[in-house]
Amino acid sequence: MSSSPLSKKRRVSGSEPRLSATNVPSAATPANGMAKNGGDAEIDEGLYSRQLYVLGHEAMKRMQTSNVLVSGLRGLGVEVAKNLVLGGVKSVTLHDPHPAAWPDLSSQFYLREDDVGRNRAEATLPRLAELNAYVGVSSSREPLSEEMLQPFQVVVLTNSPLEEQLWVGDFCHRRGIPLVVADTRGLFGQLFCDFGDDLVVTDPNGEQPLSAMVSMITKGCPGEVTCLDEARHGFESGDFVTFTEVEGMEELNSCGPVEIRVLGPYTFSIGDTSTYGDYVRGGIVTQVKMPKHIRFKPLRDSLAEPEMLVTDYGKAERPAVLHRAWQALHAFVRTHGRNPRPRATRWGAMGASHHKGALWVG
């Protein structure tokens, strides 16, 4: 049985040299000498047993070869970094050029009063590093640059100005580096993902494939399949299925996945069966998860033509309103160099270049 890395002593010293844009850890040289993930390293099944059950070995292998940059170590950034370290990626680089301030103590759970005035990334590193000895954890306070971003397989931006998001988004999209942009303001938050021009999703919903018992298959174009009326088949139009144990129309047992069109809760069509044998009895139809290709737009294009995720159709207009509010907030910070004051009552009109939103001036 493999031992838990939490019981191993970790060599993290406050005297380590500060990382710059030229010595940010790469896939070959993680900053933490105790890190073991990456390459042909075996997965600690004792530590990652629950995660392996959910994700599988293939996904875990890919995770443990990934170097991730997390920029912005306030409340949201530290939560993301904590989950990445516990999840078992190869390395996590903490980036933040700013010192810790008193307001950070309300949400950044790894900062203490003694850390006020210290760099947020450097103050957070020792406490994050204790979580998982298999993951290399390092820090950097240097400004983001293309040279700095090149070694990473994933980039996460939090608490980042819009101008920085745009150039990082353009660079990551060109290089095929997955990008996540996230931020929170009070009870509101935003999330943007750019996983490239061709992301292949092998399991769109993460659920077990459906199956049903067949009671009848007709000959025709298209042929119609009827399932036992004990339970609904649960399929959707566009799903792919395979057949087994069909007697009579045995050609179905040896053919590949077939696309279906749902006709009712117990029936669906499967294409041309006119040249097959006559159906006799039996059969099991099983859903097949087919790879799905998804193309993501870069952040710059998505800001101009956003695609909103609506979760509450009773407030379908809310995502668009929040989208404009975030743009207004970025514009205010760019103009005034600070966030709006709480409960500001004075407003100013924004130009068309700012999506005709409202701009706080308090």
PDB file of N, CA, C and O in Angstrom, residues 221-278:
ATOM      1  N   CYS A 221     -37.250   1.729 -44.562  1.00  0.00           N
ATOM      2  CA  CYS A 221     -36.291   2.832 -44.640  1.00  0.00           C
ATOM      3  C   CYS A 221     -36.993   4.122 -44.212  1.00  0.00           C
ATOM      4  O   CYS A 221     -37.677   4.744 -45.018  1.00  0.00           O
ATOM      5  N   PRO A 222     -36.935   4.466 -42.932  1.00  0.00           N
ATOM      6  CA  PRO A 222     -36.086   3.834 -41.909  1.00  0.00           C
ATOM      7  C   PRO A 222     -36.800   2.693 -41.200  1.00  0.00           C
ATOM      8  O   PRO A 222     -38.022   2.616 -41.187  1.00  0.00           O
ATOM      9  N   GLY A 223     -35.999   1.824 -40.595  1.00  0.00           N
ATOM     10  CA  GLY A 223     -36.571   0.806 -39.737  1.00  0.00           C
ATOM     11  C   GLY A 223     -36.890   1.377 -38.370  1.00  0.00           C
ATOM     12  O   GLY A 223     -36.209   2.279 -37.889  1.00  0.00           O
ATOM     13  N   GLU A 224     -37.953   0.861 -37.763  1.00  0.00           N
ATOM     14  CA  GLU A 224     -38.378   1.355 -36.458  1.00  0.00           C
ATOM     15  C   GLU A 224     -38.162   0.286 -35.393  1.00  0.00           C
ATOM     16  O   GLU A 224     -38.463  -0.888 -35.610  1.00  0.00           O
ATOM     17  N   VAL A 225     -37.633   0.714 -34.252  1.00  0.00           N
ATOM     18  CA  VAL A 225     -37.354  -0.180 -33.139  1.00  0.00           C
ATOM     19  C   VAL A 225     -38.327   0.140 -32.015  1.00  0.00           C
ATOM     20  O   VAL A 225     -38.494   1.306 -31.641  1.00  0.00           O
ATOM     21  N   THR A 226     -38.947  -0.893 -31.475  1.00  0.00           N
ATOM     22  CA  THR A 226     -39.850  -0.736 -30.334  1.00  0.00           C
ATOM     23  C   THR A 226     -39.262  -1.465 -29.138  1.00  0.00           C
ATOM     24  O   THR A 226     -38.858  -2.626 -29.252  1.00  0.00           O
ATOM     25  N   CYS A 227     -39.197  -0.765 -28.027  1.00  0.00           N
ATOM     26  CA  CYS A 227     -38.660  -1.357 -26.796  1.00  0.00           C
ATOM     27  C   CYS A 227     -39.803  -1.834 -25.914  1.00  0.00           C
ATOM     28  O   CYS A 227     -40.961  -1.427 -26.083  1.00  0.00           O
ATOM     29  N   LEU A 228     -39.474  -2.700 -24.975  1.00  0.00           N
ATOM     30  CA  LEU A 228     -40.480  -3.165 -24.023  1.00  0.00           C
ATOM     31  C   LEU A 228     -41.062  -1.967 -23.287  1.00  0.00           C
ATOM     32  O   LEU A 228     -40.348  -1.028 -22.929  1.00  0.00           O
ATOM     33  N   ASP A 229     -42.373  -2.023 -23.073  1.00  0.00           N
ATOM     34  CA  ASP A 229     -43.047  -0.868 -22.486  1.00  0.00           C
ATOM     35  C   ASP A 229     -42.974  -0.843 -20.962  1.00  0.00           C
ATOM     36  O   ASP A 229     -43.720  -0.117 -20.320  1.00  0.00           O
ATOM     37  N   GLU A 230     -42.037  -1.609 -20.403  1.00  0.00           N
ATOM     38  CA  GLU A 230     -41.882  -1.597 -18.949  1.00  0.00           C
ATOM     39  C   GLU A 230     -41.201  -0.319 -18.470  1.00  0.00           C
ATOM     40  O   GLU A 230     -41.392   0.116 -17.342  1.00  0.00           O
ATOM     41  N   ALA A 231     -40.358   0.272 -19.320  1.00  0.00           N
ATOM     42  CA  ALA A 231     -39.661   1.506 -18.965  1.00  0.00           C
ATOM     43  C   ALA A 231     -39.310   2.258 -20.241  1.00  0.00           C
ATOM     44  O   ALA A 231     -39.076   1.651 -21.289  1.00  0.00           O
ATOM     45  N   ARG A 232     -39.273   3.586 -20.162  1.00  0.00           N
ATOM     46  CA  ARG A 232     -38.897   4.409 -21.309  1.00  0.00           C
ATOM     47  C   ARG A 232     -37.434   4.153 -21.659  1.00  0.00           C
ATOM     48  O   ARG A 232     -36.600   3.946 -20.768  1.00  0.00           O
ATOM     49  N   HIS A 233     -37.114   4.231 -22.957  1.00  0.00           N
ATOM     50  CA  HIS A 233     -35.732   3.945 -23.352  1.00  0.00           C
ATOM     51  C   HIS A 233     -34.770   5.073 -22.939  1.00  0.00           C
ATOM     52  O   HIS A 233     -33.596   4.828 -22.700  1.00  0.00           O
ATOM     53  N   GLY A 234     -35.241   6.302 -22.884  1.00  0.00           N
ATOM     54  CA  GLY A 234     -34.407   7.411 -22.419  1.00  0.00           C
ATOM     55  C   GLY A 234     -33.458   7.974 -23.448  1.00  0.00           C
ATOM     56  O   GLY A 234     -32.680   8.889 -23.138  1.00  0.00           O
ATOM     57  N   PHE A 235     -33.471   7.473 -24.693  1.00  0.00           N
ATOM     58  CA  PHE A 235     -32.574   7.986 -25.717  1.00  0.00           C
ATOM     59  C   PHE A 235     -33.045   9.344 -26.232  1.00  0.00           C
ATOM     60  O   PHE A 235     -34.199   9.735 -26.060  1.00  0.00           O
ATOM     61  N   GLU A 236     -32.136  10.043 -26.913  1.00  0.00           N
ATOM     62  CA  GLU A 236     -32.445  11.300 -27.566  1.00  0.00           C
ATOM     63  C   GLU A 236     -32.048  11.227 -29.035  1.00  0.00           C
ATOM     64  O   GLU A 236     -31.158  10.465 -29.407  1.00  0.00           O
ATOM     65  N   SER A 237     -32.735  12.007 -29.872  1.00  0.00           N
ATOM     66  CA  SER A 237     -32.374  12.054 -31.287  1.00  0.00           C
ATOM     67  C   SER A 237     -30.923  12.497 -31.423  1.00  0.00           C
ATOM     68  O   SER A 237     -30.475  13.440 -30.762  1.00  0.00           O
ATOM     69  N   GLY A 238     -30.174  11.796 -32.288  1.00  0.00           N
ATOM     70  CA  GLY A 238     -28.753  12.076 -32.449  1.00  0.00           C
ATOM     71  C   GLY A 238     -27.864  11.138 -31.666  1.00  0.00           C
ATOM     72  O   GLY A 238     -26.658  11.116 -31.903  1.00  0.00           O
ATOM     73  N   ASP A 239     -28.437  10.369 -30.737  1.00  0.00           N
ATOM     74  CA  ASP A 239     -27.653   9.366 -30.021  1.00  0.00           C
ATOM     75  C   ASP A 239     -27.242   8.244 -30.967  1.00  0.00           C
ATOM     76  O   ASP A 239     -27.882   8.002 -32.004  1.00  0.00           O
ATOM     77  N   PHE A 240     -26.165   7.544 -30.591  1.00  0.00           N
ATOM     78  CA  PHE A 240     -25.717   6.369 -31.330  1.00  0.00           C
ATOM     79  C   PHE A 240     -25.896   5.137 -30.451  1.00  0.00           C
ATOM     80  O   PHE A 240     -25.656   5.190 -29.240  1.00  0.00           O
ATOM     81  N   VAL A 241     -26.320   4.032 -31.078  1.00  0.00           N
ATOM     82  CA  VAL A 241     -26.588   2.804 -30.326  1.00  0.00           C
ATOM     83  C   VAL A 241     -26.020   1.604 -31.075  1.00  0.00           C
ATOM     84  O   VAL A 241     -25.765   1.666 -32.282  1.00  0.00           O
ATOM     85  N   THR A 242     -25.817   0.523 -30.322  1.00  0.00           N
ATOM     86  CA  THR A 242     -25.460  -0.765 -30.912  1.00  0.00           C
ATOM     87  C   THR A 242     -26.460  -1.812 -30.435  1.00  0.00           C
ATOM     88  O   THR A 242     -27.140  -1.625 -29.412  1.00  0.00           O
ATOM     89  N   PHE A 243     -26.519  -2.920 -31.175  1.00  0.00           N
ATOM     90  CA  PHE A 243     -27.467  -3.995 -30.863  1.00  0.00           C
ATOM     91  C   PHE A 243     -26.709  -5.288 -30.580  1.00  0.00           C
ATOM     92  O   PHE A 243     -25.665  -5.568 -31.187  1.00  0.00           O
ATOM     93  N   THR A 244     -27.230  -6.064 -29.647  1.00  0.00           N
ATOM     94  CA  THR A 244     -26.712  -7.393 -29.357  1.00  0.00           C
ATOM     95  C   THR A 244     -27.892  -8.335 -29.123  1.00  0.00           C
ATOM     96  O   THR A 244     -28.999  -7.893 -28.778  1.00  0.00           O
ATOM     97  N   GLU A 245     -27.641  -9.635 -29.330  1.00  0.00           N
ATOM     98  CA  GLU A 245     -28.595 -10.709 -29.025  1.00  0.00           C
ATOM     99  C   GLU A 245     -29.900 -10.585 -29.814  1.00  0.00           C
ATOM    100  O   GLU A 245     -30.951 -11.064 -29.378  1.00  0.00           O
ATOM    101  N   VAL A 246     -29.845  -9.935 -30.983  1.00  0.00           N
ATOM    102  CA  VAL A 246     -31.031  -9.860 -31.842  1.00  0.00           C
ATOM    103  C   VAL A 246     -31.117 -11.138 -32.649  1.00  0.00           C
ATOM    104  O   VAL A 246     -30.149 -11.541 -33.307  1.00  0.00           O
ATOM    105  N   GLU A 247     -32.260 -11.794 -32.653  1.00  0.00           N
ATOM    106  CA  GLU A 247     -32.482 -13.023 -33.425  1.00  0.00           C
ATOM    107  C   GLU A 247     -33.289 -12.676 -34.670  1.00  0.00           C
ATOM    108  O   GLU A 247     -34.271 -11.935 -34.621  1.00  0.00           O
ATOM    109  N   GLY A 248     -32.875 -13.233 -35.804  1.00  0.00           N
ATOM    110  CA  GLY A 248     -33.547 -12.965 -37.069  1.00  0.00           C
ATOM    111  C   GLY A 248     -32.834 -11.872 -37.835  1.00  0.00           C
ATOM    112  O   GLY A 248     -32.127 -12.149 -38.807  1.00  0.00           O
ATOM    113  N   MET A 249     -32.965 -10.649 -37.396  1.00  0.00           N
ATOM    114  CA  MET A 249     -32.299  -9.512 -38.043  1.00  0.00           C
ATOM    115  C   MET A 249     -30.879  -9.395 -37.461  1.00  0.00           C
ATOM    116  O   MET A 249     -30.489  -8.380 -36.860  1.00  0.00           O
ATOM    117  N   GLU A 250     -30.063 -10.430 -37.696  1.00  0.00           N
ATOM    118  CA  GLU A 250     -28.777 -10.546 -37.032  1.00  0.00           C
ATOM    119  C   GLU A 250     -27.731  -9.594 -37.594  1.00  0.00           C
ATOM    120  O   GLU A 250     -26.659  -9.434 -37.001  1.00  0.00           O
ATOM    121  N   GLU A 251     -28.013  -8.968 -38.749  1.00  0.00           N
ATOM    122  CA  GLU A 251     -27.067  -7.988 -39.294  1.00  0.00           C
ATOM    123  C   GLU A 251     -26.814  -6.845 -38.302  1.00  0.00           C
ATOM    124  O   GLU A 251     -25.735  -6.246 -38.294  1.00  0.00           O
ATOM    125  N   LEU A 252     -27.814  -6.557 -37.470  1.00  0.00           N
ATOM    126  CA  LEU A 252     -27.655  -5.478 -36.509  1.00  0.00           C
ATOM    127  C   LEU A 252     -26.610  -5.804 -35.441  1.00  0.00           C
ATOM    128  O   LEU A 252     -25.990  -4.899 -34.882  1.00  0.00           O
ATOM    129  N   ASN A 253     -26.427  -7.085 -35.148  1.00  0.00           N
ATOM    130  CA  ASN A 253     -25.482  -7.473 -34.101  1.00  0.00           C
ATOM    131  C   ASN A 253     -24.036  -7.177 -34.485  1.00  0.00           C
ATOM    132  O   ASN A 253     -23.184  -6.985 -33.608  1.00  0.00           O
ATOM    133  N   SER A 254     -23.742  -7.131 -35.781  1.00  0.00           N
ATOM    134  CA  SER A 254     -22.363  -6.966 -36.238  1.00  0.00           C
ATOM    135  C   SER A 254     -22.076  -5.587 -36.813  1.00  0.00           C
ATOM    136  O   SER A 254     -20.939  -5.301 -37.175  1.00  0.00           O
ATOM    137  N   CYS A 255     -23.078  -4.743 -36.917  1.00  0.00           N
ATOM    138  CA  CYS A 255     -22.834  -3.412 -37.471  1.00  0.00           C
ATOM    139  C   CYS A 255     -22.330  -2.470 -36.372  1.00  0.00           C
ATOM    140  O   CYS A 255     -22.493  -2.727 -35.177  1.00  0.00           O
ATOM    141  N   GLY A 256     -21.737  -1.370 -36.766  1.00  0.00           N
ATOM    142  CA  GLY A 256     -21.206  -0.412 -35.814  1.00  0.00           C
ATOM    143  C   GLY A 256     -22.300   0.445 -35.217  1.00  0.00           C
ATOM    144  O   GLY A 256     -23.497   0.201 -35.404  1.00  0.00           O
ATOM    145  N   PRO A 257     -21.915   1.476 -34.461  1.00  0.00           N
ATOM    146  CA  PRO A 257     -22.899   2.369 -33.863  1.00  0.00           C
ATOM    147  C   PRO A 257     -23.798   3.015 -34.923  1.00  0.00           C
ATOM    148  O   PRO A 257     -23.319   3.449 -35.974  1.00  0.00           O
ATOM    149  N   VAL A 258     -25.091   3.058 -34.622  1.00  0.00           N
ATOM    150  CA  VAL A 258     -26.092   3.580 -35.552  1.00  0.00           C
ATOM    151  C   VAL A 258     -26.741   4.798 -34.929  1.00  0.00           C
ATOM    152  O   VAL A 258     -27.141   4.775 -33.758  1.00  0.00           O
ATOM    153  N   GLU A 259     -26.873   5.879 -35.715  1.00  0.00           N
ATOM    154  CA  GLU A 259     -27.541   7.081 -35.221  1.00  0.00           C
ATOM    155  C   GLU A 259     -29.049   6.870 -35.239  1.00  0.00           C
ATOM    156  O   GLU A 259     -29.597   6.276 -36.184  1.00  0.00           O
ATOM    157  N   ILE A 260     -29.725   7.360 -34.210  1.00  0.00           N
ATOM    158  CA  ILE A 260     -31.162   7.145 -34.092  1.00  0.00           C
ATOM    159  C   ILE A 260     -31.914   8.472 -34.093  1.00  0.00           C
ATOM    160  O   ILE A 260     -31.339   9.532 -33.860  1.00  0.00           O
ATOM    161  N   ARG A 261     -33.224   8.362 -34.387  1.00  0.00           N
ATOM    162  CA  ARG A 261     -34.140   9.493 -34.249  1.00  0.00           C
ATOM    163  C   ARG A 261     -35.314   9.024 -33.400  1.00  0.00           C
ATOM    164  O   ARG A 261     -35.988   8.063 -33.739  1.00  0.00           O
ATOM    165  N   VAL A 262     -35.526   9.700 -32.286  1.00  0.00           N
ATOM    166  CA  VAL A 262     -36.550   9.278 -31.342  1.00  0.00           C
ATOM    167  C   VAL A 262     -37.936   9.582 -31.908  1.00  0.00           C
ATOM    168  O   VAL A 262     -38.214  10.697 -32.355  1.00  0.00           O
ATOM    169  N   LEU A 263     -38.803   8.565 -31.867  1.00  0.00           N
ATOM    170  CA  LEU A 263     -40.185   8.717 -32.320  1.00  0.00           C
ATOM    171  C   LEU A 263     -41.165   8.784 -31.163  1.00  0.00           C
ATOM    172  O   LEU A 263     -42.274   9.303 -31.313  1.00  0.00           O
ATOM    173  N   GLY A 264     -40.786   8.255 -30.033  1.00  0.00           N
ATOM    174  CA  GLY A 264     -41.647   8.239 -28.862  1.00  0.00           C
ATOM    175  C   GLY A 264     -40.883   7.678 -27.679  1.00  0.00           C
ATOM    176  O   GLY A 264     -39.714   7.297 -27.791  1.00  0.00           O
ATOM    177  N   PRO A 265     -41.526   7.585 -26.532  1.00  0.00           N
ATOM    178  CA  PRO A 265     -40.825   7.101 -25.337  1.00  0.00           C
ATOM    179  C   PRO A 265     -40.393   5.644 -25.420  1.00  0.00           C
ATOM    180  O   PRO A 265     -39.518   5.215 -24.663  1.00  0.00           O
ATOM    181  N   TYR A 266     -40.968   4.893 -26.354  1.00  0.00           N
ATOM    182  CA  TYR A 266     -40.626   3.470 -26.477  1.00  0.00           C
ATOM    183  C   TYR A 266     -40.154   3.106 -27.875  1.00  0.00           C
ATOM    184  O   TYR A 266     -39.835   1.940 -28.130  1.00  0.00           O
ATOM    185  N   THR A 267     -40.098   4.076 -28.801  1.00  0.00           N
ATOM    186  CA  THR A 267     -39.754   3.778 -30.189  1.00  0.00           C
ATOM    187  C   THR A 267     -38.726   4.767 -30.719  1.00  0.00           C
ATOM    188  O   THR A 267     -38.650   5.909 -30.275  1.00  0.00           O
ATOM    189  N   PHE A 268     -37.947   4.308 -31.692  1.00  0.00           N
ATOM    190  CA  PHE A 268     -37.013   5.167 -32.407  1.00  0.00           C
ATOM    191  C   PHE A 268     -36.681   4.513 -33.746  1.00  0.00           C
ATOM    192  O   PHE A 268     -36.889   3.312 -33.934  1.00  0.00           O
ATOM    193  N   SER A 269     -36.171   5.309 -34.693  1.00  0.00           N
ATOM    194  CA  SER A 269     -35.804   4.791 -36.009  1.00  0.00           C
ATOM    195  C   SER A 269     -34.294   4.694 -36.117  1.00  0.00           C
ATOM    196  O   SER A 269     -33.554   5.438 -35.469  1.00  0.00           O
ATOM    197  N   ILE A 270     -33.816   3.770 -36.996  1.00  0.00           N
ATOM    198  CA  ILE A 270     -32.378   3.499 -37.084  1.00  0.00           C
ATOM    199  C   ILE A 270     -31.847   3.505 -38.512  1.00  0.00           C
ATOM    200  O   ILE A 270     -30.718   3.088 -38.738  1.00  0.00           O
ATOM    201  N   GLY A 271     -32.593   3.996 -39.481  1.00  0.00           N
ATOM    202  CA  GLY A 271     -32.093   3.985 -40.846  1.00  0.00           C
ATOM    203  C   GLY A 271     -32.644   2.816 -41.644  1.00  0.00           C
ATOM    204  O   GLY A 271     -33.667   2.221 -41.298  1.00  0.00           O
ATOM    205  N   ASP A 272     -31.964   2.447 -42.729  1.00  0.00           N
ATOM    206  CA  ASP A 272     -32.474   1.455 -43.686  1.00  0.00           C
ATOM    207  C   ASP A 272     -32.239   0.035 -43.184  1.00  0.00           C
ATOM    208  O   ASP A 272     -31.110  -0.400 -43.004  1.00  0.00           O
ATOM    209  N   THR A 273     -33.322  -0.702 -42.954  1.00  0.00           N
ATOM    210  CA  THR A 273     -33.232  -2.118 -42.568  1.00  0.00           C
ATOM    211  C   THR A 273     -33.943  -3.011 -43.589  1.00  0.00           C
ATOM    212  O   THR A 273     -34.201  -4.186 -43.307  1.00  0.00           O
ATOM    213  N   SER A 274     -34.249  -2.453 -44.763  1.00  0.00           N
ATOM    214  CA  SER A 274     -35.055  -3.193 -45.751  1.00  0.00           C
ATOM    215  C   SER A 274     -34.329  -4.413 -46.307  1.00  0.00           C
ATOM    216  O   SER A 274     -34.980  -5.360 -46.773  1.00  0.00           O
ATOM    217  N   THR A 275     -32.988  -4.419 -46.269  1.00  0.00           N
ATOM    218  CA  THR A 275     -32.237  -5.560 -46.815  1.00  0.00           C
ATOM    219  C   THR A 275     -31.842  -6.566 -45.740  1.00  0.00           C
ATOM    220  O   THR A 275     -31.176  -7.556 -46.039  1.00  0.00           O
ATOM    221  N   TYR A 276     -32.246  -6.328 -44.503  1.00  0.00           N
ATOM    222  CA  TYR A 276     -31.901  -7.238 -43.414  1.00  0.00           C
ATOM    223  C   TYR A 276     -32.893  -8.386 -43.346  1.00  0.00           C
ATOM    224  O   TYR A 276     -33.967  -8.361 -43.960  1.00  0.00           O
ATOM    225  N   GLY A 277     -32.563  -9.405 -42.568  1.00  0.00           N
ATOM    226  CA  GLY A 277     -33.470 -10.510 -42.347  1.00  0.00           C
ATOM    227  C   GLY A 277     -34.674 -10.106 -41.512  1.00  0.00           C
ATOM    228  O   GLY A 277     -34.730  -9.006 -40.957  1.00  0.00           O
ATOM    229  N   ASP A 278     -35.656 -11.007 -41.429  1.00  0.00           N
ATOM    230  CA  ASP A 278     -36.848 -10.713 -40.637  1.00  0.00           C
ATOM    231  C   ASP A 278     -36.558 -10.848 -39.153  1.00  0.00           C
ATOM    232  O   ASP A 278     -35.918 -11.806 -38.704  1.00  0.00           O
TER     233      ASP A 278
END
